[in-house]
Structures are given as C-alpha cells and as structure tokens.
PDB file of C-alpha atoms in Angstrom:
ATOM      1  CA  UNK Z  17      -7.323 -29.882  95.837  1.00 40.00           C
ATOM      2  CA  UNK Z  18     -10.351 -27.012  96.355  1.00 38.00           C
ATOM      3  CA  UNK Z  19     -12.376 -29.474  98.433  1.00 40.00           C
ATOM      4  CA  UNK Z  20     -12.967 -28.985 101.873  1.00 35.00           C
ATOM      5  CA  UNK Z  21     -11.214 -31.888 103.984  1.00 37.00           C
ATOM      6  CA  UNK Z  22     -12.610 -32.977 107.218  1.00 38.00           C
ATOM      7  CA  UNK Z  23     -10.223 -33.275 110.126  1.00 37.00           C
ATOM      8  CA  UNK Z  24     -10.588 -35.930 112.694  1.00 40.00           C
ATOM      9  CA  UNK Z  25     -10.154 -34.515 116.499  1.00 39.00           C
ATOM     10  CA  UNK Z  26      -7.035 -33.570 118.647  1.00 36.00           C
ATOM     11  CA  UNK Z  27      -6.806 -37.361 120.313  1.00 36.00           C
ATOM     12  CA  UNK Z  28      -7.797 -36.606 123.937  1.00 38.00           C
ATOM     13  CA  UNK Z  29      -4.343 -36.630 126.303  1.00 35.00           C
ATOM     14  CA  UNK Z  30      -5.258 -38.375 129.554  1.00 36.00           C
ATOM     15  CA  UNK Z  31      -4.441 -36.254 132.840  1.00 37.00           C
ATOM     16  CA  UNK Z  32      -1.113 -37.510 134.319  1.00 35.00           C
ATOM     17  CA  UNK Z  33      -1.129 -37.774 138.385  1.00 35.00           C
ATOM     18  CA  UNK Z  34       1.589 -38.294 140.446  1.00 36.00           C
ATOM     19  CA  UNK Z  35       3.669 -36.798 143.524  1.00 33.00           C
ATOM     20  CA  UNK Z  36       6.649 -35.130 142.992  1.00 32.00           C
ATOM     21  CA  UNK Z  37       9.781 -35.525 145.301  1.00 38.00           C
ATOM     22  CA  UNK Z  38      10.505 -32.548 148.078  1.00 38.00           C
ATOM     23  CA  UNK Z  39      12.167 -29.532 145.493  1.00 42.00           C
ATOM     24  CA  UNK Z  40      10.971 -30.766 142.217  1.00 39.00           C
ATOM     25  CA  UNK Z  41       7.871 -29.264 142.018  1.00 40.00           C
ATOM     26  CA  UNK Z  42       9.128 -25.873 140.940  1.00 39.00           C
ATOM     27  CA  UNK Z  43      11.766 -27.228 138.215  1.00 39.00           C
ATOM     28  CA  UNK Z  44       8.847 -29.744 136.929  1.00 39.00           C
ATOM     29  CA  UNK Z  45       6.859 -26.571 136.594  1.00 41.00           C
ATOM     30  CA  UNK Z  46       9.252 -24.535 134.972  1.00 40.00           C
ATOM     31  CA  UNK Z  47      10.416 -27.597 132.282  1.00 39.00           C
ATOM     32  CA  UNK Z  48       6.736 -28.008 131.299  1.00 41.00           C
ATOM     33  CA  UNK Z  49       6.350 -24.099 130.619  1.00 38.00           C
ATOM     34  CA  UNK Z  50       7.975 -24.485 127.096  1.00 42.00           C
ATOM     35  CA  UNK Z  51       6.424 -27.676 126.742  1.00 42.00           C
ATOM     36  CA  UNK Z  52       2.834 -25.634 127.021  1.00 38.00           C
ATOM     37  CA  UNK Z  53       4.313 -22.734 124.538  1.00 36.00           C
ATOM     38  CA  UNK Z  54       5.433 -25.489 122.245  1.00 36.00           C
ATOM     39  CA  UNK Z  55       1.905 -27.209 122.077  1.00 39.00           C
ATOM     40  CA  UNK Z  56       0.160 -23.912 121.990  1.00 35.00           C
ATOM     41  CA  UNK Z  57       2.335 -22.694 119.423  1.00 38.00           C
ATOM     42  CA  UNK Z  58       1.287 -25.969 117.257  1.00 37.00           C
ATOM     43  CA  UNK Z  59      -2.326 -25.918 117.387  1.00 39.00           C
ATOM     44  CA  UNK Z  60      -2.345 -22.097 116.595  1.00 33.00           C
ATOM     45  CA  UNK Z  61      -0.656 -23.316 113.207  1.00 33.00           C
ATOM     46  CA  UNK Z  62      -2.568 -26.371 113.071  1.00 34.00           C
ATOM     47  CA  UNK Z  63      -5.712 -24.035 113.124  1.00 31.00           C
ATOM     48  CA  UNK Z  64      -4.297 -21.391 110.930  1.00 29.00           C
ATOM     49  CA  UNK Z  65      -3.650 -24.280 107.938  1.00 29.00           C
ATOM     50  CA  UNK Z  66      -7.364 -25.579 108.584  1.00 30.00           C
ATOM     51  CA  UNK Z  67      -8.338 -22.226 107.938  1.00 29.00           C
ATOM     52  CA  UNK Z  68      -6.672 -21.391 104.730  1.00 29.00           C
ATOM     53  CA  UNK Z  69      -8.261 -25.200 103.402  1.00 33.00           C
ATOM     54  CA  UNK Z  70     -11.356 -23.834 104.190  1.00 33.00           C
ATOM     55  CA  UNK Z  71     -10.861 -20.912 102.133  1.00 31.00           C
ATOM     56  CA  UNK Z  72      -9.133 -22.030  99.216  1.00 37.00           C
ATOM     57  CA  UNK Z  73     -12.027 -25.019  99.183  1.00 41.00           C
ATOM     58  CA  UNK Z  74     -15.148 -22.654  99.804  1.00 38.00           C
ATOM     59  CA  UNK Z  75     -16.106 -21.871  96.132  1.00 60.00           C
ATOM     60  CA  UNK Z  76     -15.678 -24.956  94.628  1.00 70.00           C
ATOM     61  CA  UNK Z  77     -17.263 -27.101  97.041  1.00 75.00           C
ATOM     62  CA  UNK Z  78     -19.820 -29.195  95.651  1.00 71.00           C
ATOM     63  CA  UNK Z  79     -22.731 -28.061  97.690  1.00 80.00           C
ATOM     64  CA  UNK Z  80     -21.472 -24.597  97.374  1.00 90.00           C
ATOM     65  CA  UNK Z  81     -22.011 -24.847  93.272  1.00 96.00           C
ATOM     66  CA  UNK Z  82     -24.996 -23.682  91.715  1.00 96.00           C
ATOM     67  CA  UNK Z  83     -25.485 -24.755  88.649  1.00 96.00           C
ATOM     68  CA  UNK Z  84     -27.412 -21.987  87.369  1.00 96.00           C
ATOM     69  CA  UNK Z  85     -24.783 -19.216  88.292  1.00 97.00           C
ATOM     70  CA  UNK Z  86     -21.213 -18.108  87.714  1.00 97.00           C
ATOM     71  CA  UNK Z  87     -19.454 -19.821  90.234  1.00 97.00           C
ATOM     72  CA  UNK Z  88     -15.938 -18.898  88.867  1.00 97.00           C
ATOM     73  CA  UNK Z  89     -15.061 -15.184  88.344  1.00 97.00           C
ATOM     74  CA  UNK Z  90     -15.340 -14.225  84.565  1.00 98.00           C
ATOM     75  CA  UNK Z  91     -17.231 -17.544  83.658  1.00 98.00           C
ATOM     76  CA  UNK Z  92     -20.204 -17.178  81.417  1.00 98.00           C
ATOM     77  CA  UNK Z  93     -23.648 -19.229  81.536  1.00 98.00           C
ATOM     78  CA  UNK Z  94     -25.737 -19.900  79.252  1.00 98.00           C
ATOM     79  CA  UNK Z  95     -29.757 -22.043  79.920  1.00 96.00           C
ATOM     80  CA  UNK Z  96     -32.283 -23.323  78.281  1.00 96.00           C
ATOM     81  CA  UNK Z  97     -29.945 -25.566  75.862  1.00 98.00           C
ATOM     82  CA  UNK Z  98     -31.483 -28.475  73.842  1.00 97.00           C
ATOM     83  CA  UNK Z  99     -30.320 -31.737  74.341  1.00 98.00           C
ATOM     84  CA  UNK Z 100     -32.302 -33.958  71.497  1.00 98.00           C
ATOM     85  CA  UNK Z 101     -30.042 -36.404  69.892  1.00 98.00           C
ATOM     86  CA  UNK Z 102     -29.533 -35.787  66.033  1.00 97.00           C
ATOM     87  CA  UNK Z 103     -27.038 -37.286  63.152  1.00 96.00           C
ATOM     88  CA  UNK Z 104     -25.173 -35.604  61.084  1.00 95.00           C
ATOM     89  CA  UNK Z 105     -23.752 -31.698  61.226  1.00 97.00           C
ATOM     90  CA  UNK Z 106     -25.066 -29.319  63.213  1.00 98.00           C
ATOM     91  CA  UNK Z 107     -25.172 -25.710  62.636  1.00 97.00           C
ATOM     92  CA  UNK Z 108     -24.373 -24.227  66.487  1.00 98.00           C
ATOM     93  CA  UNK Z 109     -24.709 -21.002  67.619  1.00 96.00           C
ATOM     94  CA  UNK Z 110     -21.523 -18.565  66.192  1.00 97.00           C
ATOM     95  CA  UNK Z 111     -21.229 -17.553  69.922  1.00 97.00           C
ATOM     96  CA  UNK Z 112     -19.925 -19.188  72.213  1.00 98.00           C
ATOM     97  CA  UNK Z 113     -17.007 -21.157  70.796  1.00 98.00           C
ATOM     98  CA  UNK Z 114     -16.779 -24.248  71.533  1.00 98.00           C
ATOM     99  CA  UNK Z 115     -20.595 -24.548  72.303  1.00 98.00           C
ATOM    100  CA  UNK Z 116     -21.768 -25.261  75.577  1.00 98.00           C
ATOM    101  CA  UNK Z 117     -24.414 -27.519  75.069  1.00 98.00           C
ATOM    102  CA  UNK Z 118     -27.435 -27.466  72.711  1.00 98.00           C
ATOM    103  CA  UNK Z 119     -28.403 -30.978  70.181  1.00 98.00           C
ATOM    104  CA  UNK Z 120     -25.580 -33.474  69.881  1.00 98.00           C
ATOM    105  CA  UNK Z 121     -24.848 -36.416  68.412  1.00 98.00           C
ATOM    106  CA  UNK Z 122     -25.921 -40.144  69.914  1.00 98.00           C
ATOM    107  CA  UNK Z 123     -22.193 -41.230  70.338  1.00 98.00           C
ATOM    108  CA  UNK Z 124     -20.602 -39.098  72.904  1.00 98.00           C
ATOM    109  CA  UNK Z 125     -16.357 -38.209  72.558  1.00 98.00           C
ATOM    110  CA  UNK Z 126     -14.450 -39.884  75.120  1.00 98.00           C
ATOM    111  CA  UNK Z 127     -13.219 -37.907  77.976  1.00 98.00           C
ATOM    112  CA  UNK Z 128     -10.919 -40.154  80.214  1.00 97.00           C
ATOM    113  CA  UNK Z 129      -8.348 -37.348  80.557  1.00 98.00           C
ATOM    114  CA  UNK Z 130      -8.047 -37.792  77.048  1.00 98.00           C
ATOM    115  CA  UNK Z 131      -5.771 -34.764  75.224  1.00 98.00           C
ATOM    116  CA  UNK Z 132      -6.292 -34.805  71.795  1.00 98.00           C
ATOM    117  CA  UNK Z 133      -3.783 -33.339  69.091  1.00 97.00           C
ATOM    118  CA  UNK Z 134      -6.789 -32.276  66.594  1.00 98.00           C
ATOM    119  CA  UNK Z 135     -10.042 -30.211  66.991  1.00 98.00           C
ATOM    120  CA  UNK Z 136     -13.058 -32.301  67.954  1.00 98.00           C
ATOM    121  CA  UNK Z 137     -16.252 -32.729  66.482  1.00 98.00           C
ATOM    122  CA  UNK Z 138     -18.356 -30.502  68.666  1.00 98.00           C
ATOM    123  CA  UNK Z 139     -21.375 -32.965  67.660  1.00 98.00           C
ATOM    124  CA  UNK Z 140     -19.712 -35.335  69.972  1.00 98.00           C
ATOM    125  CA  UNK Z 141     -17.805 -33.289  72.122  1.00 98.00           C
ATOM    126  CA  UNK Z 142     -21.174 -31.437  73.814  1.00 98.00           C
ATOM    127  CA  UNK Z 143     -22.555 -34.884  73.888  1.00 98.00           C
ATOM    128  CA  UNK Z 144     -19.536 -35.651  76.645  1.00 98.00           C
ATOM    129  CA  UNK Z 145     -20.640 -31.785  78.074  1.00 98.00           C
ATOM    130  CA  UNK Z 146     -23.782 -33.528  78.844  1.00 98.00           C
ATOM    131  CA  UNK Z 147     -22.368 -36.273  81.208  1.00 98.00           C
ATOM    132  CA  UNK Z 148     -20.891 -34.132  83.318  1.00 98.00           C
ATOM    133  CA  UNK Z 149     -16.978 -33.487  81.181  1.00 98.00           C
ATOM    134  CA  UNK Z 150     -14.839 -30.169  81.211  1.00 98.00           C
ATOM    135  CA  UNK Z 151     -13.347 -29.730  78.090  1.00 99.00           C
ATOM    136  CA  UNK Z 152     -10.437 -27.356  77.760  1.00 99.00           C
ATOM    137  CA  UNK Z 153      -9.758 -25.657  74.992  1.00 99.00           C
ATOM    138  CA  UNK Z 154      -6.293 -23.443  73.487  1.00 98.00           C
ATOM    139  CA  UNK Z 155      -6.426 -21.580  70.098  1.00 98.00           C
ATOM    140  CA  UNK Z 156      -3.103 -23.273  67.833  1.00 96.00           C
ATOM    141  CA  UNK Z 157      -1.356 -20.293  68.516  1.00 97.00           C
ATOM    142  CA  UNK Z 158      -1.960 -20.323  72.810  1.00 98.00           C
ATOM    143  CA  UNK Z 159       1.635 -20.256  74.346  1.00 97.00           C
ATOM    144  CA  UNK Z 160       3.117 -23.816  74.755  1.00 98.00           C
ATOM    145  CA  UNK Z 161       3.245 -23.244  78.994  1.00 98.00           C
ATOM    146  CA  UNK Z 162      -0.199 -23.222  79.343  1.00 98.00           C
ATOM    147  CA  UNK Z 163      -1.089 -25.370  77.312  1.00 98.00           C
ATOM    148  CA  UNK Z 164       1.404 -28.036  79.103  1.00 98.00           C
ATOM    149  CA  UNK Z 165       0.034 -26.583  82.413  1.00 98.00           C
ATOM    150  CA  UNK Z 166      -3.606 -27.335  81.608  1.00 98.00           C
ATOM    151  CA  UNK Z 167      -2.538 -30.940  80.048  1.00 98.00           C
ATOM    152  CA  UNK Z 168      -1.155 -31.829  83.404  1.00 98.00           C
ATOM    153  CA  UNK Z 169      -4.839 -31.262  85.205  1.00 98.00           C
ATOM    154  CA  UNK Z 170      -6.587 -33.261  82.262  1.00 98.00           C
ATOM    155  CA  UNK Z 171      -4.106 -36.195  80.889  1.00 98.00           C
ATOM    156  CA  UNK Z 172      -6.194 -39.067  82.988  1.00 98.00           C
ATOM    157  CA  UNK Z 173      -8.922 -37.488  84.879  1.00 98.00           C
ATOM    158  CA  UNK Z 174     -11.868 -39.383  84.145  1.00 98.00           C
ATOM    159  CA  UNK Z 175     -14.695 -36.526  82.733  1.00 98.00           C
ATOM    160  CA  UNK Z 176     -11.691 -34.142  81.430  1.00 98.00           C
ATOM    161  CA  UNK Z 177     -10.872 -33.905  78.053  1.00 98.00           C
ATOM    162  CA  UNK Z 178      -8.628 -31.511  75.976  1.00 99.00           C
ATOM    163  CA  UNK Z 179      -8.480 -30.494  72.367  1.00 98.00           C
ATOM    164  CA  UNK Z 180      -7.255 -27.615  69.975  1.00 98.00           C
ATOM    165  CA  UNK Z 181      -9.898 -24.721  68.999  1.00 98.00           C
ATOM    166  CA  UNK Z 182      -9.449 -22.440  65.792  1.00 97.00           C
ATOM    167  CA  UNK Z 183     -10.756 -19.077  66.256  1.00 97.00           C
ATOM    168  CA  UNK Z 184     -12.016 -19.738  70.065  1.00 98.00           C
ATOM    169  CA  UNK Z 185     -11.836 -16.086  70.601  1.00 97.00           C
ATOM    170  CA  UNK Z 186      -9.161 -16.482  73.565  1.00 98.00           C
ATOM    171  CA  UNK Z 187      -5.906 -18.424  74.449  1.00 98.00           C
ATOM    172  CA  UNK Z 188      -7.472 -20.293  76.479  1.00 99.00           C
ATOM    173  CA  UNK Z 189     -11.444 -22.211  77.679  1.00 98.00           C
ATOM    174  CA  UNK Z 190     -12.492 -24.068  79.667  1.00 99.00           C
ATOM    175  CA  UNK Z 191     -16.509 -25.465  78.844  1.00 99.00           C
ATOM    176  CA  UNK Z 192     -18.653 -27.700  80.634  1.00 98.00           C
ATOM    177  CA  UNK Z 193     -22.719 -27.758  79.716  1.00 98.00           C
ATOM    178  CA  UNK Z 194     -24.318 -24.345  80.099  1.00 98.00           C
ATOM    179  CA  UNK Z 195     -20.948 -22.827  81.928  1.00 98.00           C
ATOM    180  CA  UNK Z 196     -17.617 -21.101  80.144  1.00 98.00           C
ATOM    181  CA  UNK Z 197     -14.186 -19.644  80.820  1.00 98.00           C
ATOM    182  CA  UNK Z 198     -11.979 -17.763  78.586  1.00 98.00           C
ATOM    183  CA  UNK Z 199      -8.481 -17.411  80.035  1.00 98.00           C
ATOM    184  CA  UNK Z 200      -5.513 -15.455  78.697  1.00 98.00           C
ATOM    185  CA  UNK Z 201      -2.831 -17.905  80.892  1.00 98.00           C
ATOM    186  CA  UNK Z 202      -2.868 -21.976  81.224  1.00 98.00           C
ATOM    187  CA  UNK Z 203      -1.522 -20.862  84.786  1.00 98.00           C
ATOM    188  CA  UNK Z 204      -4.559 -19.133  85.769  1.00 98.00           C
ATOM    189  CA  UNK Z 205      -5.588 -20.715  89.191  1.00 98.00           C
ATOM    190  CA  UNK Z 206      -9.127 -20.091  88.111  1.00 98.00           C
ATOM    191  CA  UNK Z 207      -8.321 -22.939  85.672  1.00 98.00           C
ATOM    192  CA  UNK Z 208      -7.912 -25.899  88.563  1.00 98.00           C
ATOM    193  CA  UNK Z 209     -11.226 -24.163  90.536  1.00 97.00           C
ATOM    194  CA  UNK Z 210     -13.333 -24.532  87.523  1.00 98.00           C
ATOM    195  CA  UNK Z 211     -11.981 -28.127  86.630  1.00 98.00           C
ATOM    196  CA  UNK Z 212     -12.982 -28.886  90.277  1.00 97.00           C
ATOM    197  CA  UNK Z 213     -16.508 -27.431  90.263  1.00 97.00           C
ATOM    198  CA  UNK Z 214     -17.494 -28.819  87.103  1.00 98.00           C
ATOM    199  CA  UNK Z 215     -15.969 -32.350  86.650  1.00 98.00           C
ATOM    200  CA  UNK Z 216     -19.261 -33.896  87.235  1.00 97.00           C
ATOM    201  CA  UNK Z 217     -20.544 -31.043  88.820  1.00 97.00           C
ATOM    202  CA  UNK Z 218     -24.206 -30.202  89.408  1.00 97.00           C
ATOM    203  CA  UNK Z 219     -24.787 -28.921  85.904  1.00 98.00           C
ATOM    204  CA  UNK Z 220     -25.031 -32.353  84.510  1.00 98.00           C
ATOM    205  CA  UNK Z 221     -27.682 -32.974  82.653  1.00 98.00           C
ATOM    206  CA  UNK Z 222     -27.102 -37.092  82.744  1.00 97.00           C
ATOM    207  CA  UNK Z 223     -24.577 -37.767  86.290  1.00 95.00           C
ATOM    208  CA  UNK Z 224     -22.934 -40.764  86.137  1.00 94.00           C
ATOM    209  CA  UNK Z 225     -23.683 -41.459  82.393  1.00 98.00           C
ATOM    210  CA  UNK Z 226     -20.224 -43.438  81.039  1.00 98.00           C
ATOM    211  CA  UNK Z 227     -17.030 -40.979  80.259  1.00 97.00           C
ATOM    212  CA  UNK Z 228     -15.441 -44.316  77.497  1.00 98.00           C
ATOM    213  CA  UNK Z 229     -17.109 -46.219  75.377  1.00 98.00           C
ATOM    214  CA  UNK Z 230     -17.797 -43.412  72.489  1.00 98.00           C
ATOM    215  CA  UNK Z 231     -15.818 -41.857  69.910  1.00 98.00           C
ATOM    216  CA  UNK Z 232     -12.264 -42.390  69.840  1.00 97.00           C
ATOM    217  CA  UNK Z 233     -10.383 -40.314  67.293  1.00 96.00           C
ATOM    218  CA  UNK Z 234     -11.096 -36.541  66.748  1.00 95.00           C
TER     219      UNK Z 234
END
C-alpha cells in the first residue's frame, strides 16, 4: 500500500530493418509519427504513476523508519520503557492511554487481526506491543464510520489488533511499543501510514516473536 514497489525494465524493442518500396517511405514515416506520440505519451504517464508510488511510499518505508522518532505527523514517542515480565495488575502510567509499553504480563493478547468487542487487559495487550502489534483503539462513543474504516485495515492482519478504550482521551489511537497516534477520524490516511510503519516495524523489541498462541478473550 505505502511501500515502495520495484519496477522491472521497459523490455528492450529490437530495431526493425527493412527496404521500403519506391513512394512508401514518406507515408511509412508519417503513419509511425503518432505511433512515436502514442509511446511517448505512455511512458510520460508510466513515469508520472512511478513517481507518485514513490511518494506516497517514502515515509513509511521500512528503512526509512526510525524507531526512535515520529515518523507519522502528530505521533508521540515515548523510550526507555521496561519490559520485565510480572503477574498480576499493573499500575501504568495515567498518561498515555492505552500504554505504550512498560512491564507486562508473560501471556501476550492475540493479535491476528483480531477486533475485539470489549476493552483489553493492557497487561497483555503491551505484551503483543512488544512483538511488533499495532493496536487501534476508539473511545465507546467514536463515530461508527471510523470505527468500521479502521476494522477493515485490522480484521486479519497478522500483528493488528483492535479493541474499545474508555476515557482514551481521543476518538481515535493507534499504539505500537514506544510510538502513539490520537486521531479525531477512522478516515484519517495517517491511520493506514502508521499501520504500515509499525506492523512489525523497527520498534520491536522481540521481531518475529508469535502474534497467536496467547490470550484469547478480552
């Protein structure tokens, strides 16, 4: 979607050769005028489209990302986060909501492109932050189109996961360890761009640590 694609070569055309009957050089000439417009006309919109990929994929590239930065406008970061395993509650920050990383429980929430109907236990939930999972967020009261909106980039994406929020502070977030975006709209492009940076981005703590296999139910 944001990623730069790499686009294979014009195939090279071999030169034709041949001798054209007395009077048909000229006509030959003049047919293969348009011809020459036509192709020229065709690679300037060929070249224009590889363009606009290139833009719309710069700042979400993966080698573009740093994971120590704001690589999204309006996106907050937050470092030096703990990541010790502990059971039971734990008392998080009052700012950010949800957390973006910090202690967490053993037993991570599954984030298949899960959408969950409930709030989460963020114990678990910033455990799945740590492998490399987005989680987006909407306060109960967010308008139904975004949330709908969002649901469609999470439902089965393996490292998404979606949940409700109480008192999130915003419509809208999307979290992912150490890195946050509040969002008034679910039709925010910035939402998709931040899904694509961070979806196992370079802010994982643990890459390729498992996305199943944990907690099932809120």
């Amino acid at each position: 979607m944001f990623r730069v694609r790499r686009r294979a070569g014009d195939p090279q055309h071999p030169q034709h050769t041949g001798v054209y009957a007395p009077g048909t050089r000229r006509r030959a000439a003049w047919l293969a005028v348009p011809a020459v417009v036509v192709a020229l006309a065709a690679g300037a919109v060929a070249s224009t489209t590889s363009a606009a990929d290139q833009v719309r994929g710069a700042d979400t590239a993966p080698e573009r990302i740093d994971p120590d930065a704001a690589n999204i406008r309006g996106e907050k970061v937050y470092r030096g986060l703990g990541r010790e395993h502990r059971s039971g509650r734990i008392a998080y920050p009052a700012r950010p909501v949800p957390p973006v990383g910090g202690p967490h429980n053993p037993v991570w929430q599954n984030a298949d492109g899960a959408v969950y109907d409930r709030p989460l236990r963020n114990e678990h939930a910033v455990h799945s932050l740590e492998h490399g999972t987005v989680w987006v967020t909407y306060a109960p009261d967010a308008p139904a189109s975004g949330v709908r909106a969002l649901r469609k980039q999470v439902e089965g994406v393996p490292y998404r996961m979606m949940s409700p929020v109480p008192k999130q502070g915003a419509p809208f977030k999307l979290t992912a360890w150490g890195h946050q975006l509040s969002l008034r709209s679910g039709t925010d492009k910035r939402a998709a761009q931040f899904l694509e940076a961070y979806t196992q981005g370079p802010q994982t703590p643990e890459a390729g640590a498992p996305a199943t296999g944990g907690r099932k139910t809120p």
